Coordinates of C-alpha atoms in Angstrom, one line a residue:
Chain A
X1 CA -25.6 -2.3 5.4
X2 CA -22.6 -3.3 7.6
X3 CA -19.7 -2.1 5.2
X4 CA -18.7 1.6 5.7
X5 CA -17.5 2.2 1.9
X6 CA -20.9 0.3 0.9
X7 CA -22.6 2.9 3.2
X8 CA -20.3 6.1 1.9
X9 CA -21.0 5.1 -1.8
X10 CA -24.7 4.8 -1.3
X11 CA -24.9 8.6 -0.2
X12 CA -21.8 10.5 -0.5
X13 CA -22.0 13.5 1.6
X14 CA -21.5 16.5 -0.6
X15 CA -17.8 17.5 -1.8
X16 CA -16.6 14.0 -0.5
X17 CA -16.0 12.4 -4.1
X18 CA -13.1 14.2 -6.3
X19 CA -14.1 12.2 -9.4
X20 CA -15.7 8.7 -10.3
X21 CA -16.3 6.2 -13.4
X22 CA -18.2 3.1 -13.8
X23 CA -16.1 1.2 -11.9
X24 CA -14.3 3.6 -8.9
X25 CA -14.0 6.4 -7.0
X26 CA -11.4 9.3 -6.2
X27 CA -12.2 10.2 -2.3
X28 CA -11.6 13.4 -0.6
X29 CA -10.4 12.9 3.3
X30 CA -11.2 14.9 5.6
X31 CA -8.3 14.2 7.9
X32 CA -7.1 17.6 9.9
X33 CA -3.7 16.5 10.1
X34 CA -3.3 15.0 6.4
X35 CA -4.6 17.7 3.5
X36 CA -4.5 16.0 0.5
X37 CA -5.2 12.5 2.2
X38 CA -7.2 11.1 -0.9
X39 CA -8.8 7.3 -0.8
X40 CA -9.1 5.7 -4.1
X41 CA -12.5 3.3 -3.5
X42 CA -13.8 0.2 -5.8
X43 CA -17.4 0.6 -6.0
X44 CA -18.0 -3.2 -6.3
X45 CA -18.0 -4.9 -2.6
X46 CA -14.8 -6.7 -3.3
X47 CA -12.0 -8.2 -0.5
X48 CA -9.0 -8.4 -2.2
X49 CA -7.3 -6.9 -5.2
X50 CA -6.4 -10.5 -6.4
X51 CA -10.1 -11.1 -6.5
X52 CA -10.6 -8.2 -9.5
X53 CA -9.8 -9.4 -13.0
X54 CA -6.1 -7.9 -14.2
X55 CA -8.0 -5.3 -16.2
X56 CA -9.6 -4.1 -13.1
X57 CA -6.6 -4.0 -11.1
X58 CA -4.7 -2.1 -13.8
X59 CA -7.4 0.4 -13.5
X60 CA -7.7 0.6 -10.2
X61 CA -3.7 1.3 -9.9
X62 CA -3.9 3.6 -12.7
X63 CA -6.5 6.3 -10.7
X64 CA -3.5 5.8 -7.8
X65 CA -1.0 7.0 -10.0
X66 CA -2.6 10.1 -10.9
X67 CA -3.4 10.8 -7.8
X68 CA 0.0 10.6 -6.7
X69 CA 1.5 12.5 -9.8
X70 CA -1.7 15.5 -8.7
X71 CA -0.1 15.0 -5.0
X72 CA 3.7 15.3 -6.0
X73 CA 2.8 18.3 -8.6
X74 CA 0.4 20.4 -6.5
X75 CA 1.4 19.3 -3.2
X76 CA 5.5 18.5 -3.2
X77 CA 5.3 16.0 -0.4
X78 CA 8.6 14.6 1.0
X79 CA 7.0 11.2 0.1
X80 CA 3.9 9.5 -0.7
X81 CA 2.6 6.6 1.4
X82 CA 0.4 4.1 -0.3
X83 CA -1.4 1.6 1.5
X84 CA -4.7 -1.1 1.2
X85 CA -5.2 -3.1 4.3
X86 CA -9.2 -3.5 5.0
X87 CA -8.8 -5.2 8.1
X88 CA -11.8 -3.2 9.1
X89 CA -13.3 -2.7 6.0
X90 CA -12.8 -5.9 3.6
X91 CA -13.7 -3.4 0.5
X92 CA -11.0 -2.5 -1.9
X93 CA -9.3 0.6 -1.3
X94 CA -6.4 2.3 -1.7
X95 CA -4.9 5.2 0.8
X96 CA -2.7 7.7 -0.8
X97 CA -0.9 10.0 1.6
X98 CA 1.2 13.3 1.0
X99 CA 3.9 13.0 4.0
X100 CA 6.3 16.0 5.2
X101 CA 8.5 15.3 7.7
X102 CA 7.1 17.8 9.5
X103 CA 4.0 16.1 9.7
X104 CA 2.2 14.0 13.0
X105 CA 3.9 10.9 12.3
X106 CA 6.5 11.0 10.2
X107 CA 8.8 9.3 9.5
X108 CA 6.0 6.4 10.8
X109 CA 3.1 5.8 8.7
X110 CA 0.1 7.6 9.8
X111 CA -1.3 4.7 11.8
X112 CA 1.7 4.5 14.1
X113 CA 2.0 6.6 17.2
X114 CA 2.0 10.4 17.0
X115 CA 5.3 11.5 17.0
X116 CA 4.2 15.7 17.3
X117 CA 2.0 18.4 16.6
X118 CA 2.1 19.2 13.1
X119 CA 2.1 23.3 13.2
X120 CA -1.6 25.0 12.3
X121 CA 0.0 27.1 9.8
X122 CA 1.6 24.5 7.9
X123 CA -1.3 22.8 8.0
X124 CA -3.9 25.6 6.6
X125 CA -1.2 26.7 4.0
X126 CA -1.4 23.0 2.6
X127 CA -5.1 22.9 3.0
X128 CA -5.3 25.8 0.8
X129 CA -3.8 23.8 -2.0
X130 CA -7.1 21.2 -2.0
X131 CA -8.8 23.4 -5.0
X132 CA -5.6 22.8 -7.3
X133 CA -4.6 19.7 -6.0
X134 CA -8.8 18.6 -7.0
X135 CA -8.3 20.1 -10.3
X136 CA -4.9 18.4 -11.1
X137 CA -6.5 14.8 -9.8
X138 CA -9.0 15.1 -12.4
X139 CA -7.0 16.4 -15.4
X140 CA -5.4 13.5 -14.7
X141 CA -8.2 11.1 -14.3
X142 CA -10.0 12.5 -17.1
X143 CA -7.0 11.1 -19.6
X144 CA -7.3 7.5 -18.1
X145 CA -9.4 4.9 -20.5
Chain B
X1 CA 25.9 3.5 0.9
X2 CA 23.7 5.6 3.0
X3 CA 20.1 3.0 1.7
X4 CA 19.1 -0.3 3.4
X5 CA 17.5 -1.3 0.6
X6 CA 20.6 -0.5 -1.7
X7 CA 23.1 -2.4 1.2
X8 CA 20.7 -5.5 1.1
X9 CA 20.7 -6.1 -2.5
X10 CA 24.3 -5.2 -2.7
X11 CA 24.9 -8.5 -0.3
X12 CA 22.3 -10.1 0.2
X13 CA 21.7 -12.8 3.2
X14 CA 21.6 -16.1 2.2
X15 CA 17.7 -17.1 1.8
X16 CA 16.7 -13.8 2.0
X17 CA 16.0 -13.5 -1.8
X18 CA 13.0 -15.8 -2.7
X19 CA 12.7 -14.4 -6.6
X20 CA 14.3 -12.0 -9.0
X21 CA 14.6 -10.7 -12.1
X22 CA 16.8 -8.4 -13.5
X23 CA 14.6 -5.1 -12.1
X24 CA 13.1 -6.5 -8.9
X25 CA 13.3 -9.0 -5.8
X26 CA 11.0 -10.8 -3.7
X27 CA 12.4 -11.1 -0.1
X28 CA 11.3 -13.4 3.2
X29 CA 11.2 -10.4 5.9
X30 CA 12.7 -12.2 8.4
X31 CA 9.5 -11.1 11.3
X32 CA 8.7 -13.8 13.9
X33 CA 5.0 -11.9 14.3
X34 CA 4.3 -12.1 10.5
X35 CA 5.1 -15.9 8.9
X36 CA 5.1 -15.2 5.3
X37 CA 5.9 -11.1 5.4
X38 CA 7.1 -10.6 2.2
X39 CA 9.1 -7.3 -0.1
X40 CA 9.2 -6.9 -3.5
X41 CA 11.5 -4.4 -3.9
X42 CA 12.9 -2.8 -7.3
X43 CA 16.8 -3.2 -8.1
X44 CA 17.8 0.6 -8.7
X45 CA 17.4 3.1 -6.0
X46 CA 14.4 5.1 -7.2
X47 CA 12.2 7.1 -4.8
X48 CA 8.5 7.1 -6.2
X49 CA 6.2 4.9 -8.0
X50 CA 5.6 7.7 -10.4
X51 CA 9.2 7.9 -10.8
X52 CA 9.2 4.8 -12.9
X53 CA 7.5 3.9 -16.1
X54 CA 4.2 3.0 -16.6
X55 CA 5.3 -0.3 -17.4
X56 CA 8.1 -0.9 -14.8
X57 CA 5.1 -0.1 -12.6
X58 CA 3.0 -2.5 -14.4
X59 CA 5.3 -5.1 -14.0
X60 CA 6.2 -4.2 -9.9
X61 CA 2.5 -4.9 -9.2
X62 CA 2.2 -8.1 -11.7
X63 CA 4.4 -9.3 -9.0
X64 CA 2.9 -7.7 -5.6
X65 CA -0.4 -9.6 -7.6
X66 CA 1.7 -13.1 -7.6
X67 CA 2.7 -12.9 -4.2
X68 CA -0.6 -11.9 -2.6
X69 CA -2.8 -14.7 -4.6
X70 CA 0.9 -17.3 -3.3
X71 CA -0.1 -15.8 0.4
X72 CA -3.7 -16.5 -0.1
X73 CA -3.6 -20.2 -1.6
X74 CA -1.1 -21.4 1.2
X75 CA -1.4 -19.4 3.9
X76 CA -5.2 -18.4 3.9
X77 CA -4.9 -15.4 5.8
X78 CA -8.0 -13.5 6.9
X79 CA -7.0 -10.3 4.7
X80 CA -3.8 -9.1 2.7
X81 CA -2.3 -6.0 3.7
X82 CA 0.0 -4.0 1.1
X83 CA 1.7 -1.2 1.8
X84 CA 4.6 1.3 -0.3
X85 CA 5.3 3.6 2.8
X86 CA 9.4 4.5 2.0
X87 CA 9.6 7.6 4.7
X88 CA 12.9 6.0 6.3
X89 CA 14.1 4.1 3.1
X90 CA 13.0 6.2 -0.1
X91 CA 13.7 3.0 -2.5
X92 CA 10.5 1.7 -4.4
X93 CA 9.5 -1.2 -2.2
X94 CA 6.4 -3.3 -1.4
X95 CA 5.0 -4.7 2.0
X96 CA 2.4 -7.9 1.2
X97 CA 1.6 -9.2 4.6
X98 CA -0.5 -12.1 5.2
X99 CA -3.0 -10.7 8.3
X100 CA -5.1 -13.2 10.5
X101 CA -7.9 -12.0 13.1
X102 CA -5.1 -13.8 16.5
X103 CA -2.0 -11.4 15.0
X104 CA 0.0 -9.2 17.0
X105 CA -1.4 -5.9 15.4
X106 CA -5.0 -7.5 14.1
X107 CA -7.1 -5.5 13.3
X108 CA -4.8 -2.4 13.0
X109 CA -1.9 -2.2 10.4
X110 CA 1.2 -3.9 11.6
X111 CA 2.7 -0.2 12.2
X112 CA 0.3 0.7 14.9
X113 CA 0.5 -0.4 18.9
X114 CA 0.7 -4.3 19.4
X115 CA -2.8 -5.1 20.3
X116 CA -2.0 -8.7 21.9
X117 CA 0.6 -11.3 21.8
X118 CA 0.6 -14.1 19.5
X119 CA 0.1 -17.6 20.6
X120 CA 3.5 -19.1 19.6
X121 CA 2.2 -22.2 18.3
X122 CA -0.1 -20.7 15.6
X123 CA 2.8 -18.7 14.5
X124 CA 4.8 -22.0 14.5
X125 CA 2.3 -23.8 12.4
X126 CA 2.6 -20.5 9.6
X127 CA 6.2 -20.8 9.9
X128 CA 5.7 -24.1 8.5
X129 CA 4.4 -23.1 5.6
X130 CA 7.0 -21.1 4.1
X131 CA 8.4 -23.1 1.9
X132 CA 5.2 -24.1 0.1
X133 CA 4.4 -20.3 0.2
X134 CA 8.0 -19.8 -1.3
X135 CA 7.1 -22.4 -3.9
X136 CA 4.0 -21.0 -4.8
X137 CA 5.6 -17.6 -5.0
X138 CA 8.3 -19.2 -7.6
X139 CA 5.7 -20.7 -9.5
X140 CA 3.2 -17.4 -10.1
X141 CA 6.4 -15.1 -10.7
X142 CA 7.9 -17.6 -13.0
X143 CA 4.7 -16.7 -15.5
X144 CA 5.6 -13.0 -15.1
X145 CA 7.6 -11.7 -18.3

């Protein structure tokens, strides 16, 4: 199959899914520089948001909310960056970011140039929050229809 | 006042404003690489989607929705990008760009290195479409409670 997502979804390597329905999944990034980087993914191969139904779309942008409300609880980011482009990969999904402005890029969005080294440290404290940040996402989750 | 965002709305340009409604605008970005660049942006200076109600969200992405299917029917762009990044101006705002395969940034995000240079007449000829895409745009949000 030529689609990445398609590929990820048809054998998710162990740990990478945070939660899933019917319809979508919550995806764990493993991004050095960005703990916390979760993907929300459509399981349907579909291009656009427009091209889901309003329903879908609500529901799709529901999961993003509670990810962001797990992110600002457990995490306290300076700010979240959400983002779906699929220039790349023309299959819905949504990127949902916890930024510092310590961070690599900030204050750019993570696909800009580096502006620094984000500190190790920093880094592994934040990384040690992925258990409770997990757990918060799917308290969350578990309350949406 | 310390916010673009806030100093925008507060006086705005002349044709910058394509739609509002008494909690959010739809702006023209004003970007010679991007013909049809458009912001919804919400009224009050909040920082988070999450710090607004479920259905002032609801009703931010009814219109993030209009705008994108208005990009698609005129401008038949190869893939929408939509991004809430807010790390400079922490006021809820939108990014719906209309992205073709010949753009400047194609197929990275706009925010990443300029990957080649446009050829000025195609960006001419999607200039030319604005005010059908503005039109369009009128007509979808005009729909939206």
């Amino acid at each position: 199959m030529a689609c990445d997502l398609c590929n990820l979804l048809e054998a998710p390597a162990e740990g990478v899914i945070i939660w899933g329905d019917e319809l979508l999944v919550v995806i764990n990034v493993d991004e050095p520089e960005y703990p916390g980087y979760t993907r929300v993914v459509w399981r349907e191969h579909v291009r656009e948001m427009t091209d889901l139904t309003a329903a879908q779309r609500q529901h799709v942008m529901a999961v993003v909310w509670a990810v962001e409300d797990a992110q600002r609880a457990v995490m306290a980011p300076h700010k979240i960056n959400l983002a779906s482009f699929g220039n790349m990969t023309p299959h819905v999904h949504w990127h949902v970011i916890p930024r510092y402005t310590d961070d690599a890029h900030f204050p750019q969005p993570t696909w800009a140039p580096v502006q620094r080294a984000a500190d190790p440290a920093v880094l592994a404290a934040r990384r040690a929050l992925l258990p409770a940040l997990h757990e918060a996402m799917i308290e969350r989750l578990q309350g949406i229809a």
